[in-house]
Each structure stands twice: as C-alpha cells, then as structure tokens.
Coordinates of C-alpha atoms and ligand atoms in Angstrom, one line a residue:
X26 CA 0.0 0.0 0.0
X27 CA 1.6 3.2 -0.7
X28 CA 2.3 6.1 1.7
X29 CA 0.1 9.2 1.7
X30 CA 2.0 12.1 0.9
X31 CA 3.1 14.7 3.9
X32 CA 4.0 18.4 4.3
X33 CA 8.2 19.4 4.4
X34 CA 7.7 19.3 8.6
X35 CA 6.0 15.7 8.0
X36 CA 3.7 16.8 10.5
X37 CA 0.6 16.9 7.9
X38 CA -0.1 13.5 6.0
X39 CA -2.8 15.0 3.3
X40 CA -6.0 13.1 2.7
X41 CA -5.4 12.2 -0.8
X42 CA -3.6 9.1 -1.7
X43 CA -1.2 10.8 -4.1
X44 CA -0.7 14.2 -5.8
X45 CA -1.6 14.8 -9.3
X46 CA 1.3 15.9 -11.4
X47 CA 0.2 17.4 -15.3
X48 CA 2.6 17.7 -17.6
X49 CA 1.2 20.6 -20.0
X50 CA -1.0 23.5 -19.2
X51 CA -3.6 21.7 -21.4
X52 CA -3.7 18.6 -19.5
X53 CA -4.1 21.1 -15.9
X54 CA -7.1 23.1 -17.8
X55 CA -8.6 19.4 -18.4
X56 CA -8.0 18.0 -14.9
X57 CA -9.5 21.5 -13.0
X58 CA -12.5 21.2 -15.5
X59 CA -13.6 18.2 -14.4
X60 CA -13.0 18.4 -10.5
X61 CA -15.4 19.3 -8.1
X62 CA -12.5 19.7 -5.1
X63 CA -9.2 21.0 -5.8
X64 CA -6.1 22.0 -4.2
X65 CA -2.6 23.0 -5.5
X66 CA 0.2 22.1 -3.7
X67 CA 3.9 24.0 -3.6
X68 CA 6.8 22.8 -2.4
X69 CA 5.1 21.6 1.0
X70 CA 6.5 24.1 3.3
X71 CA 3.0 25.0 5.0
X72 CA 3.0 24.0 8.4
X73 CA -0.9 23.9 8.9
X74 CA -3.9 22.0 6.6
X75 CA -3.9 25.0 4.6
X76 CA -3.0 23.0 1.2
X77 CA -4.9 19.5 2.2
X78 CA -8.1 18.5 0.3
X79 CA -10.1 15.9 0.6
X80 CA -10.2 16.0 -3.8
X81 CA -7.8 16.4 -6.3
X82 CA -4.4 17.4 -4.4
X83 CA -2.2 19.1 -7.8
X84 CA 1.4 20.0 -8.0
X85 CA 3.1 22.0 -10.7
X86 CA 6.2 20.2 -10.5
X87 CA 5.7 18.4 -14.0
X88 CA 4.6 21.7 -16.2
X89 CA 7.3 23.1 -18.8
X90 CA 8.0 26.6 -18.6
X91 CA 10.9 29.6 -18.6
X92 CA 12.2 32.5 -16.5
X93 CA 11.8 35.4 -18.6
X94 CA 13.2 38.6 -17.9
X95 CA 11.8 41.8 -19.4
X96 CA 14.9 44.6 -19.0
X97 CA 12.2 47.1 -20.2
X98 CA 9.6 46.5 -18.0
X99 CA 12.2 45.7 -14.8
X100 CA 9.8 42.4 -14.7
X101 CA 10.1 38.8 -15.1
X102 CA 7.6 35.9 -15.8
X103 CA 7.7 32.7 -13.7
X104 CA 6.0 29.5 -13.7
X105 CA 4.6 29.7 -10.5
X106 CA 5.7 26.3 -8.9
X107 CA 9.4 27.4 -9.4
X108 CA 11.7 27.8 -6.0
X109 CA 13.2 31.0 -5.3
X110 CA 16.2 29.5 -5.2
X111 CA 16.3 28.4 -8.8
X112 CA 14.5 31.8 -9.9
X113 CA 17.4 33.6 -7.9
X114 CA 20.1 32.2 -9.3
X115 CA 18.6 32.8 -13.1
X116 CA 18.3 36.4 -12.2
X117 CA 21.6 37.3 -10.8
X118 CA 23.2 35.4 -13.9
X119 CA 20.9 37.9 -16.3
X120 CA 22.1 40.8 -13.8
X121 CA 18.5 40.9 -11.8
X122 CA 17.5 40.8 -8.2
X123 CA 14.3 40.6 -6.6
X124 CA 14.0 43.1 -3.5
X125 CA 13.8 40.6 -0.6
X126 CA 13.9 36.5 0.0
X127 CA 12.6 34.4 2.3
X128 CA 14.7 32.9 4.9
X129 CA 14.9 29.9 2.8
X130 CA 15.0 29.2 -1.5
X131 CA 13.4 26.1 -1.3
X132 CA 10.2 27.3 -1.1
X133 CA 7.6 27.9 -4.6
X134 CA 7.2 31.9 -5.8
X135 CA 3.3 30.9 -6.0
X136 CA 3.2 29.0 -2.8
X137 CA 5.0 31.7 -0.4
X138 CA 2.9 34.3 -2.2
X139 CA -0.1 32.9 -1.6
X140 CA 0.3 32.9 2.2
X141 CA 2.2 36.2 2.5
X142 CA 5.3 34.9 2.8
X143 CA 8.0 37.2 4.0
X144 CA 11.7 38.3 4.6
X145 CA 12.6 41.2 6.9
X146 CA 13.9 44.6 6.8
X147 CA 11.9 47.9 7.4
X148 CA 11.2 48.9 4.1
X149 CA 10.9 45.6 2.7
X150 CA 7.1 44.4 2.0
X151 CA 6.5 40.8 2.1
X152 CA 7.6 38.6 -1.5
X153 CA 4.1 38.9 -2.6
X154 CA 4.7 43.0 -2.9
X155 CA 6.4 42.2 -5.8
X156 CA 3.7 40.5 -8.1
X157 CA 2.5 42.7 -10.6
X158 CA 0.1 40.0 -12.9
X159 CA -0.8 36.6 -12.5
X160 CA -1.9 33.6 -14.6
X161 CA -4.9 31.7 -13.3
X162 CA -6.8 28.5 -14.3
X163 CA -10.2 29.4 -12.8
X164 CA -12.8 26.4 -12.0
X165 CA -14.2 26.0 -15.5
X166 CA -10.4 25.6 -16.2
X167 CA -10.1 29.4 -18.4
X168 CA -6.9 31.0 -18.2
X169 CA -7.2 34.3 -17.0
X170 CA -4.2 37.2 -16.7
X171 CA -5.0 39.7 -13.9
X172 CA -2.8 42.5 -13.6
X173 CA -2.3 44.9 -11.2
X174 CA -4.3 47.8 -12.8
X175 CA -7.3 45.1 -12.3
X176 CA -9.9 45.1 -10.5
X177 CA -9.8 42.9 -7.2
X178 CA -5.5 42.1 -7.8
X179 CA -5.4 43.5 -4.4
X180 CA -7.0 40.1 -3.4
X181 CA -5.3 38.2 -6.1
X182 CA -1.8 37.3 -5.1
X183 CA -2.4 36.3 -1.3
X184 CA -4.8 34.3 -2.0
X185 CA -4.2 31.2 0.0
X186 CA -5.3 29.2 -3.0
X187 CA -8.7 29.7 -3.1
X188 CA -9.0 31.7 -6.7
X189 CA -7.6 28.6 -8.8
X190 CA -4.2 27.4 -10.1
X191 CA -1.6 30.1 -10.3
X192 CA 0.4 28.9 -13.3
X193 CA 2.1 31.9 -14.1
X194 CA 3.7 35.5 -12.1
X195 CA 5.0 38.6 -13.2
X196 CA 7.3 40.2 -10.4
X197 CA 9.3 43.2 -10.4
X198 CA 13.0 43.2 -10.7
X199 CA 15.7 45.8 -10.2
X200 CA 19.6 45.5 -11.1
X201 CA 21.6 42.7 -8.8
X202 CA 23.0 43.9 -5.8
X203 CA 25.5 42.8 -3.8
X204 CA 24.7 41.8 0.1
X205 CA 27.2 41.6 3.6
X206 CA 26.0 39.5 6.4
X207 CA 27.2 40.2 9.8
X208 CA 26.3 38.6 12.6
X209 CA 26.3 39.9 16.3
X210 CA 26.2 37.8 19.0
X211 CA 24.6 39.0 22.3
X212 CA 22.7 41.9 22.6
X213 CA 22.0 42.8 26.3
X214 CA 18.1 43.2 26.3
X215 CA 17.9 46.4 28.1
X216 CA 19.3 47.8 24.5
X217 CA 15.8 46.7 23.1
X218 CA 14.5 49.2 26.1
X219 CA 16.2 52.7 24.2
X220 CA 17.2 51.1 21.0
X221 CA 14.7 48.4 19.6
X222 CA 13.5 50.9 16.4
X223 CA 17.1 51.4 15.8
X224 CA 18.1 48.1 15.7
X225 CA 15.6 46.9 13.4
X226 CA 16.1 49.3 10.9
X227 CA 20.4 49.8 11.1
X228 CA 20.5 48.3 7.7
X229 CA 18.9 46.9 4.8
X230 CA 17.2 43.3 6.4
X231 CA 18.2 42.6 10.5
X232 CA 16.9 39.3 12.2
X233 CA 17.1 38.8 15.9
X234 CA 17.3 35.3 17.2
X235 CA 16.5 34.2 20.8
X236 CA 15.7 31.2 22.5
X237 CA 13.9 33.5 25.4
X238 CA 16.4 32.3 28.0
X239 CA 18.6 34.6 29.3
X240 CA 19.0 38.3 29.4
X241 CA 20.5 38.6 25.9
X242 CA 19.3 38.3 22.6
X243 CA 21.3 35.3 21.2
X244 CA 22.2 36.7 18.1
X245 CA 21.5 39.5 15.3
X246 CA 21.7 39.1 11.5
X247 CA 22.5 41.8 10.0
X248 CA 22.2 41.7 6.0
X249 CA 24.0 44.9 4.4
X250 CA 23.0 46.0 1.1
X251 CA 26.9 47.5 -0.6
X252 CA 24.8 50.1 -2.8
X253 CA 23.4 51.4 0.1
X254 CA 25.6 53.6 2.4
X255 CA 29.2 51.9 4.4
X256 CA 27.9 49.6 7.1
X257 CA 28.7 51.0 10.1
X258 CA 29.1 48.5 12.9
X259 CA 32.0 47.5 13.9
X260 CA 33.3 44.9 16.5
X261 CA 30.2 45.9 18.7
X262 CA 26.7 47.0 18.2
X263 CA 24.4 48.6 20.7
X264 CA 26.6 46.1 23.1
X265 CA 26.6 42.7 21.1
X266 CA 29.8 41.4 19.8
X267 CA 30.5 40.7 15.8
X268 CA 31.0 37.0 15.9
X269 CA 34.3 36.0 14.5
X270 CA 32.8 32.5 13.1
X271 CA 30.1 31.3 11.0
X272 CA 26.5 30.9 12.8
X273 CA 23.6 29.1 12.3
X274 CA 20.2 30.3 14.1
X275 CA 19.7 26.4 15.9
X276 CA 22.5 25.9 18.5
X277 CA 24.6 22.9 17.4
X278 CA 23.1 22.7 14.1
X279 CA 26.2 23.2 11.3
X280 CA 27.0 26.6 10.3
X281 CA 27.7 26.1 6.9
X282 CA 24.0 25.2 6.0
X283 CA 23.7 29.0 6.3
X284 CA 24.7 31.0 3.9
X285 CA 27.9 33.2 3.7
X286 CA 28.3 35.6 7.0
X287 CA 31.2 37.3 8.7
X288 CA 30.6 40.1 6.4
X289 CA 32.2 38.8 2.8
X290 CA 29.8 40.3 0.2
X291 CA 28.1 38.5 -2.3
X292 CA 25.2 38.2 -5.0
X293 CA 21.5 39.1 -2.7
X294 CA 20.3 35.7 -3.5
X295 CA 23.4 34.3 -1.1
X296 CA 23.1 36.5 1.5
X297 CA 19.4 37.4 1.6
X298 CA 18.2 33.8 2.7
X299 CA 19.4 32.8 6.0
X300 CA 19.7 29.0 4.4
X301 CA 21.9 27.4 1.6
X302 CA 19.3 25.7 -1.2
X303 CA 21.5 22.6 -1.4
X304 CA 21.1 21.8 2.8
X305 CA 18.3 21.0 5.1
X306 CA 17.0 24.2 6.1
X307 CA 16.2 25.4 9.9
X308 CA 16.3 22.1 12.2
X309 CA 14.3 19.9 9.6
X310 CA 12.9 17.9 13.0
X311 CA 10.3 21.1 13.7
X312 CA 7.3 22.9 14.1
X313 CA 6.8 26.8 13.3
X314 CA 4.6 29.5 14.3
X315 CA 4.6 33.4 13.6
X316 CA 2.8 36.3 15.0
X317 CA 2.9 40.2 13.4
X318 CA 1.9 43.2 15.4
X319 CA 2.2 46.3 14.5
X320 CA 5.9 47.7 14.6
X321 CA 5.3 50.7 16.9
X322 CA 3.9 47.6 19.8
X323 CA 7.4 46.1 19.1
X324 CA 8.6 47.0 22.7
X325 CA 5.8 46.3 24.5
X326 CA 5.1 42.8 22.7
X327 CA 8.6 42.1 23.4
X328 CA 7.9 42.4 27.0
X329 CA 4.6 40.6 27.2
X330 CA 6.2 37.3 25.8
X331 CA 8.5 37.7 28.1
X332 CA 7.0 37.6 31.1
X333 CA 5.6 34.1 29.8
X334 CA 8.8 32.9 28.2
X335 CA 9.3 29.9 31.6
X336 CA 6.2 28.7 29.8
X337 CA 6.9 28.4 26.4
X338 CA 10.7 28.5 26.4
X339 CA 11.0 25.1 27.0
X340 CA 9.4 23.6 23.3
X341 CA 10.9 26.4 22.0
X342 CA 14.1 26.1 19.5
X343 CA 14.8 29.4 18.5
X344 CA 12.8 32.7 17.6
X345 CA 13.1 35.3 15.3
X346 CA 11.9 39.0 15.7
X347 CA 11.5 40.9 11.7
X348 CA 9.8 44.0 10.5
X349 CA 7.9 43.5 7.4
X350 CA 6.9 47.0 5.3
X351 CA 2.9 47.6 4.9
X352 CA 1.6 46.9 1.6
X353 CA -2.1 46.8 0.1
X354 CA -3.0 43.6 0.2
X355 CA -6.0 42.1 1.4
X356 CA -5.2 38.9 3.1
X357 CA -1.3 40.3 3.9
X358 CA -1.0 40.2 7.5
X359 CA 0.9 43.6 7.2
X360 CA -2.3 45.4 5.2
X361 CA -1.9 48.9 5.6
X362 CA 0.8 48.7 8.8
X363 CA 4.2 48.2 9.4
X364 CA 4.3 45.1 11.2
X365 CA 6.8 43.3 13.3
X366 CA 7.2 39.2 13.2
X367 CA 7.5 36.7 16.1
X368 CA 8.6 33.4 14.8
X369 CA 8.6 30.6 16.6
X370 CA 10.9 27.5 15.5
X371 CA 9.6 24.3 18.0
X372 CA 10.1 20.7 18.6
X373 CA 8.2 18.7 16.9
X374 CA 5.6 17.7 19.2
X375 CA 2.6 18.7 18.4
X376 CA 0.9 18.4 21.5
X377 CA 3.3 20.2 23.6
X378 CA 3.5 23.0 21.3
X379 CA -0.5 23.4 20.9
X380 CA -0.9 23.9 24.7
X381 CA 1.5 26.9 24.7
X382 CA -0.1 28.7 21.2
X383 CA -2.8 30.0 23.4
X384 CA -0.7 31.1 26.2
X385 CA 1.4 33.3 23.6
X386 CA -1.9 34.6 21.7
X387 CA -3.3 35.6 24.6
X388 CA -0.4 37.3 25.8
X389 CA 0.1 39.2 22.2
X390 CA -4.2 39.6 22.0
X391 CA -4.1 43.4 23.3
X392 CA -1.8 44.1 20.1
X393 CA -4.2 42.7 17.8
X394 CA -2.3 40.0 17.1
X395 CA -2.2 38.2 13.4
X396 CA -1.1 34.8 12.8
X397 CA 1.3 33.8 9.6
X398 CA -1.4 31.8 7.1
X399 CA 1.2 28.9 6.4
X400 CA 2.3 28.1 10.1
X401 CA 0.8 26.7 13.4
X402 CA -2.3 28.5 15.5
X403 CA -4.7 28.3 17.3
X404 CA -6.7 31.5 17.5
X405 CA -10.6 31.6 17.2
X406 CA -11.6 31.9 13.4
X407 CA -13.7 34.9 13.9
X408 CA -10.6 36.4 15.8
X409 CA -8.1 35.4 12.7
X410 CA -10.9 37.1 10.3
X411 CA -11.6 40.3 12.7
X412 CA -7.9 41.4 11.6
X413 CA -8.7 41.5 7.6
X414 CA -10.7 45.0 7.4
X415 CA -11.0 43.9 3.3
X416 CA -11.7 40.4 4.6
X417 CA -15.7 40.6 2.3
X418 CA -14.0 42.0 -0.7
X419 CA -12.0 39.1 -0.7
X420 CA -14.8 36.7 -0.1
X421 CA -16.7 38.7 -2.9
X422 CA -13.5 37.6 -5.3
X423 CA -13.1 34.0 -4.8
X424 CA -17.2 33.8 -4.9
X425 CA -17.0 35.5 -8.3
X426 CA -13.7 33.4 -9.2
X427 CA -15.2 30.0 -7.6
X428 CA -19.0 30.3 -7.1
X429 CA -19.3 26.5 -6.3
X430 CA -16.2 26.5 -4.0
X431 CA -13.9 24.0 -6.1
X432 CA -11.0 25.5 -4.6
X433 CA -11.7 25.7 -0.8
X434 CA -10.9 23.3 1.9
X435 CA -11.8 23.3 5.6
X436 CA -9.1 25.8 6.0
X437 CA -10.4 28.4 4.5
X438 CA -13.8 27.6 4.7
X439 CA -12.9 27.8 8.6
X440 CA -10.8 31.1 8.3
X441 CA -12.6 32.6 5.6
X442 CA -16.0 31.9 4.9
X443 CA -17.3 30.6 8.0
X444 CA -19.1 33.3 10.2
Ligands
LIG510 C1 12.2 25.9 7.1 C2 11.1 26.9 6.8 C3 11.4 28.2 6.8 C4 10.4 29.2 6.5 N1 10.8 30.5 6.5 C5 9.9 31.4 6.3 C6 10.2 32.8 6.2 O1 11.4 33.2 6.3 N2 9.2 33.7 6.1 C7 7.9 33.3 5.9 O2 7.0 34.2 5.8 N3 7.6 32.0 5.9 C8 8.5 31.1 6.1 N4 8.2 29.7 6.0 C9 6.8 29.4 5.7 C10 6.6 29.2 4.1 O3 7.2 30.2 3.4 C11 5.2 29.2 3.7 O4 4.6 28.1 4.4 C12 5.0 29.1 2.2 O5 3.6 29.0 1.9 C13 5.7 27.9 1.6 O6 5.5 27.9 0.2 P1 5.1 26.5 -0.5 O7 5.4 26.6 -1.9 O8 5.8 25.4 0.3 O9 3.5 26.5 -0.2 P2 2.6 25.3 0.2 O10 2.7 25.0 1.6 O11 2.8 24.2 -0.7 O12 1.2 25.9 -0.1 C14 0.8 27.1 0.6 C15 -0.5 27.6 0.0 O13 -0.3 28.1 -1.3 C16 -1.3 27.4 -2.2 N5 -0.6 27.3 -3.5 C17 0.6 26.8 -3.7 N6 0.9 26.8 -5.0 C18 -0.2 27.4 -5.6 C19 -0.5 27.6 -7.0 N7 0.3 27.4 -8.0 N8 -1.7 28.1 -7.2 C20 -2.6 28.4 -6.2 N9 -2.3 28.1 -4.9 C21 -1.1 27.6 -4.6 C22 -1.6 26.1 -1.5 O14 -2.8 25.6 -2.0 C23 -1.6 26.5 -0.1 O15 -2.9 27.1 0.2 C24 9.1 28.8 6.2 C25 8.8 27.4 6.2 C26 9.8 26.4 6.4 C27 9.5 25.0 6.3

C-alpha cells in the first residue's frame, strides 16, 4: 500500500492518496475542468492544513515553462511552482535581483505568495509586494491574466489558493545587488529598552534570534546592502559582539547550512536567505509558528512574551523578531501597517506545542495579534478574520472566481467563509 503524501515538517499527511502531477497547461485546464474539489500544492512548506483536500491534491512540479526577464519593464515571468532558489540564481546570472527572499530558497514563488510569505527589513514588503500579474486557471479551467491595474488584484496574489491554479507570475525586478551579512552575538536586552526601532532598521534586512532564555538576545543578523551607504558596525553594536565565526540560528546545528556571514559580500540571492538551497534548512525535526503586530507595539510585545517565556521556552528552538513593510494587500498580514514578526521555531511535538499557542496569543491579543497563514495557530476563526478589514471583498473575489467553491478546503472555509 503506498504512503500518503506529507507536508516538508512531516507533520501533515494529506487526505489524498497521491498528488496529481500534469505535464502541460492543457492537461491542468482538463484535470480543473472536471474536478469538483481542488487544491494546488507548492513545495510543501506549509506548516498547517492549509494546502490539504479531501479531492484532487495538484502539483506543478511536471509543467514546462521559462524564466523570462523583461529589461524594459524591470519584470520577469515565472512559472509559479518554481523555488526561489532556482528563480534567484537565473536572475543574478541575467544581472536581476528581486528586493527581498525568504529565509529559505526552497520554497515555490506561487506557494510563499499565496500565504504572505515574508523576509525582513523595514522597508521591505512581504515577497508577494512584488507580483504585478498573475496567470490563473479558474474552476471551468479558463486562463485568466489579472494585472495589477485590475480590478480585485489587491485580493489576487495572497490568495491562499482559493481563486484557482496560479500557473504563471509577473514580479518586479531591479539590477543585482550585492549583500554583507554580519552577525552579532549577544545583545544585552535592556538595549531593546532605548534602542529596539534602531536596531531593526540599522540596515537593509536585521533578524534577531532568541531562545527566550537569558537576558541577551542570542544573536542578530544583520544583511547589508553594498549600494546602500558603508555599514557602520564594527566589533560591537548597541553592546553585542560581531562573531568572528560562522552561525547558524539552531545551536549545534552546522553553520555552513547558512549562507555566507562574517561580512564577505556577495550576490543578494546568497546572503538574503538565511539557508543554503542545497542543505536542510532550519532544524528539519520542527514545528513553526509566527505572529505580526504592529511595529510601533514592538517593545511592548517584546515584554509581554516575556513575562511568559518559563512557559513556552521550554518547546521552543529558537525565535526570530523581523519588520515587514505595509503593503495593500487584502489577506497580507501587514495590510496597511508596518508590522513586526515573532517566529517561533519548535520541537516537533505537536501536543506540547499546541498547549502553549494560546498562552502566547493571549499574551500578544491586546496588540491585535495576526497569525502567519502557512504556520501553526490556534486563535478563534472569527478572531483570525476580525484582523482582515477587506476580509468581504476578498470573499466577494473567490465567490466570483469560484462560485461552487472547487477551490476551498476546511481551512479556508474555517478562516474565511465561516461566520
Ligand atoms: C524551514 C522553513 C522556513 C520558513 N521560513 C519562512 C520565512 O522566512 N518567512 C515566511 O514568511 N515564511 C517562512 N516559512 C513558511 C513558508 O514560506 C510558507 O509556508 C509558504 O507557503 C511555503 O511555500 P510552499 O510553496 O511550500 O507552499 P505550500 O505549503 O505548498 O502551499 C501554501 C498555500 O499556497 C497554495 N498554493 C501553492 N501553489 C499554488 C498555486 N500554484 N496556485 C494556487 N495556490 C497555490 C496552496 O494551496 C496553499 O494554500 C518557512 C517554512 C519552512 C518549512
């Protein structure tokens, strides 16, 4: 008997008894024609059931298709089941960069869109900021361009898979640039007391890491754009000490998974991502959660986890604290705010990690907390759907996309629909 297929975390085993691969966009148009439940699947990364279906599970693996740049519109056209990390390297080596990656390149363009996927860095939006048209097969399997002088592409590109198969992406690009990571190793937290705004926005993308333990921030990563101005640290910053050696954010995991630090510059694509595309990124063994409030409740959420940390520092692996830029976009959590992220790396153990989720949502409920779409929580769904002011437009798009809801699941029927 074969083995259902899982999720990367192998904590999800989907309902279907294998995933349906088409090899041409014909074959896709004939297969979402005649299905009356549908799903697309990306490179698995989700945490949560947000990809499962109890129909036709479909990945884009198998479809043909090219990276093409267009110099004159700063743009290039994906197939949307390709990895960053593929995409990256074909832009650098035609002299392009995208504005901001992921902390890993493993991951789809169309999946980590679809959920809001995001790096860090102040004036950074999340990856999906830089989708400017999309290819869909809708339910009656049409292929439909909607660009972003449409109506409803503010719901479009965050979609969480509920519009139809994105097959195609158009996302802005701008020259390559060239990228120094530094990393600093503990920051003494009364610096986040006078200094937290600073800190997060001293250069181009900064990451801190913490396990929640002690009264230092274990590390920050500090990712230095060359064609902005000279970075400026130098053996110290705001009290934390540039680390002579190579880091990785899990203690005793190998450093050289990461990607190249002690400040040697390189091409964005190698510095950007925290993780090399040919190693297992983060632990592997792991569960993930992430909460955004808004950046100006930075401090104060910083202080409310912590006086709970005893109770969820010990499932915890390591945490990282990001600024994402406000954008536009309907289901983003960051619509129309500068947000901050918490992100949780766990042990894998389900149960031990749902009995703390609630703890830490409570704690960050007076900031009006919103959880990442492709990770692990446990807030109410009226609560998740209280946070997305545009929350009926949306539902007024994927009605008018999907009327006989092909493309839902009990996710989104639960987040989304439900009232
Ligand atoms: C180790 C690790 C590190 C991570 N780091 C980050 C990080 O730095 N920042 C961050 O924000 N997130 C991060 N994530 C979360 C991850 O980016 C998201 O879960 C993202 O959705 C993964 O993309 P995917 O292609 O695997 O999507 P999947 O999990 O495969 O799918 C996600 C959703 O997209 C839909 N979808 C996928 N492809 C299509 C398509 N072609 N058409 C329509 N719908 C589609 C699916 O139906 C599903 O609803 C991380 C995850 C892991 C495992």
């Amino acid at each position: 008997m074969s083995q259902r297929p899982t999720n990367w975390a192998g904590n999800l085993t989907f309902h279907v008894e294998h995933v349906q691969r088409p090899a041409s966009i014909e074959e896709l148009r004939k297969l979402v024609a005649r299905s009356s439940r549908m799903r697309v699947l990306g490179s698995g990364h989700s945490f949560n059931s947000i990809a499962d279906t109890d129909g036709d599970l479909v990945s884009l693996s198998d479809l043909p298709g090219d990276v093409a740049v267009n110099a004159h519109t700063a743009s290039v056209t994906v197939p949307a089941g390709v990895r960053y990390g593929e995409l990256s390297q074909q832009l650098h080596a035609a002299g392009y960069a995208l504005h901001n990656l992921g902390s890993l390149p493993h991951i789809s363009v169309a999946g980590s869109c679809a959920t809001a996927t995001h790096g860090s860095g102040p004036t950074n939006g999340n990856l999906a900021t830089a989708v400017s048209s999309v290819d869909i097969v809708t339910t009656d399997g049409d292929l439909v361009t909607v660009g972003a002088d449409d109506d409803g592409f503010s719901g479009t590109v965050v979609a969480l898979g509920a519009l139809g198969v994105v097959v195609g992406m158009t996302l802005s690009i701008e020259p390559t640039y060239q990228v120094q990571q530094i990393v600093y190793d503990d920051l003494p937290v009364d610096a986040l007391d006078d200094h937290l705004d600073e800190i997060l926005s001293g250069a181009y993308s900064v990451s801190l890491f913490t396990r929640w333990q002690a009264s230092s921030i274990d590390h920050i990563w500090v990712k230095h754009r060359t064609d902005h101005d000279e970075w400026s640290g130098g053996p110290s910053w705001f009290g934390a000490t540039r680390a002579e050696e190579q880091r990785h954010p899990l203690p005793g995991m190998p450093p050289e998974y990461c990607t190249q630090q002690l400040g040697v510059a390189g091409p964005w694509h190698e510095r950007l991502p925290h993780f090399r595309l040919d190693f297992t990124p983060s632990a592997g063994e792991e569960l993930q959660s992430e909460y955004f409030v808004a950046r100006s409740d930075a401090l104060a959420a910083i202080r409310a986890l912590d006086r709970i940390r005893q109770r969820f520092a010990p499932v915890l692996q390591v945490s990282e604290i990001r600024t994402i830029a406000a954008d536009g976009i309907w289901l983003s959590p960051c619509y129309q705010r500068d947000m901050v992220g918490f992100h949780f790396t766990w042990i894998k153990d389900a149960a031990a990690v749902q009995a703390v989720l609630p703890e830490i949502e409570h704690a960050l409920a007076e900031f009006d907390v919103v959880p990442h779409w492709g990770k692990v929580f446990t807030m109410p769904p009226e609560a998740v759907r209280s946070r997305y002011p545009r929350l009926d437009d949306f539902r007024d798009l994927a009605r008018s996309y999907d009327p006989a809801g092909v493309f839902r699941n009990e996710f989104v029927d639960r987040y989304i629909f439900s009232d």
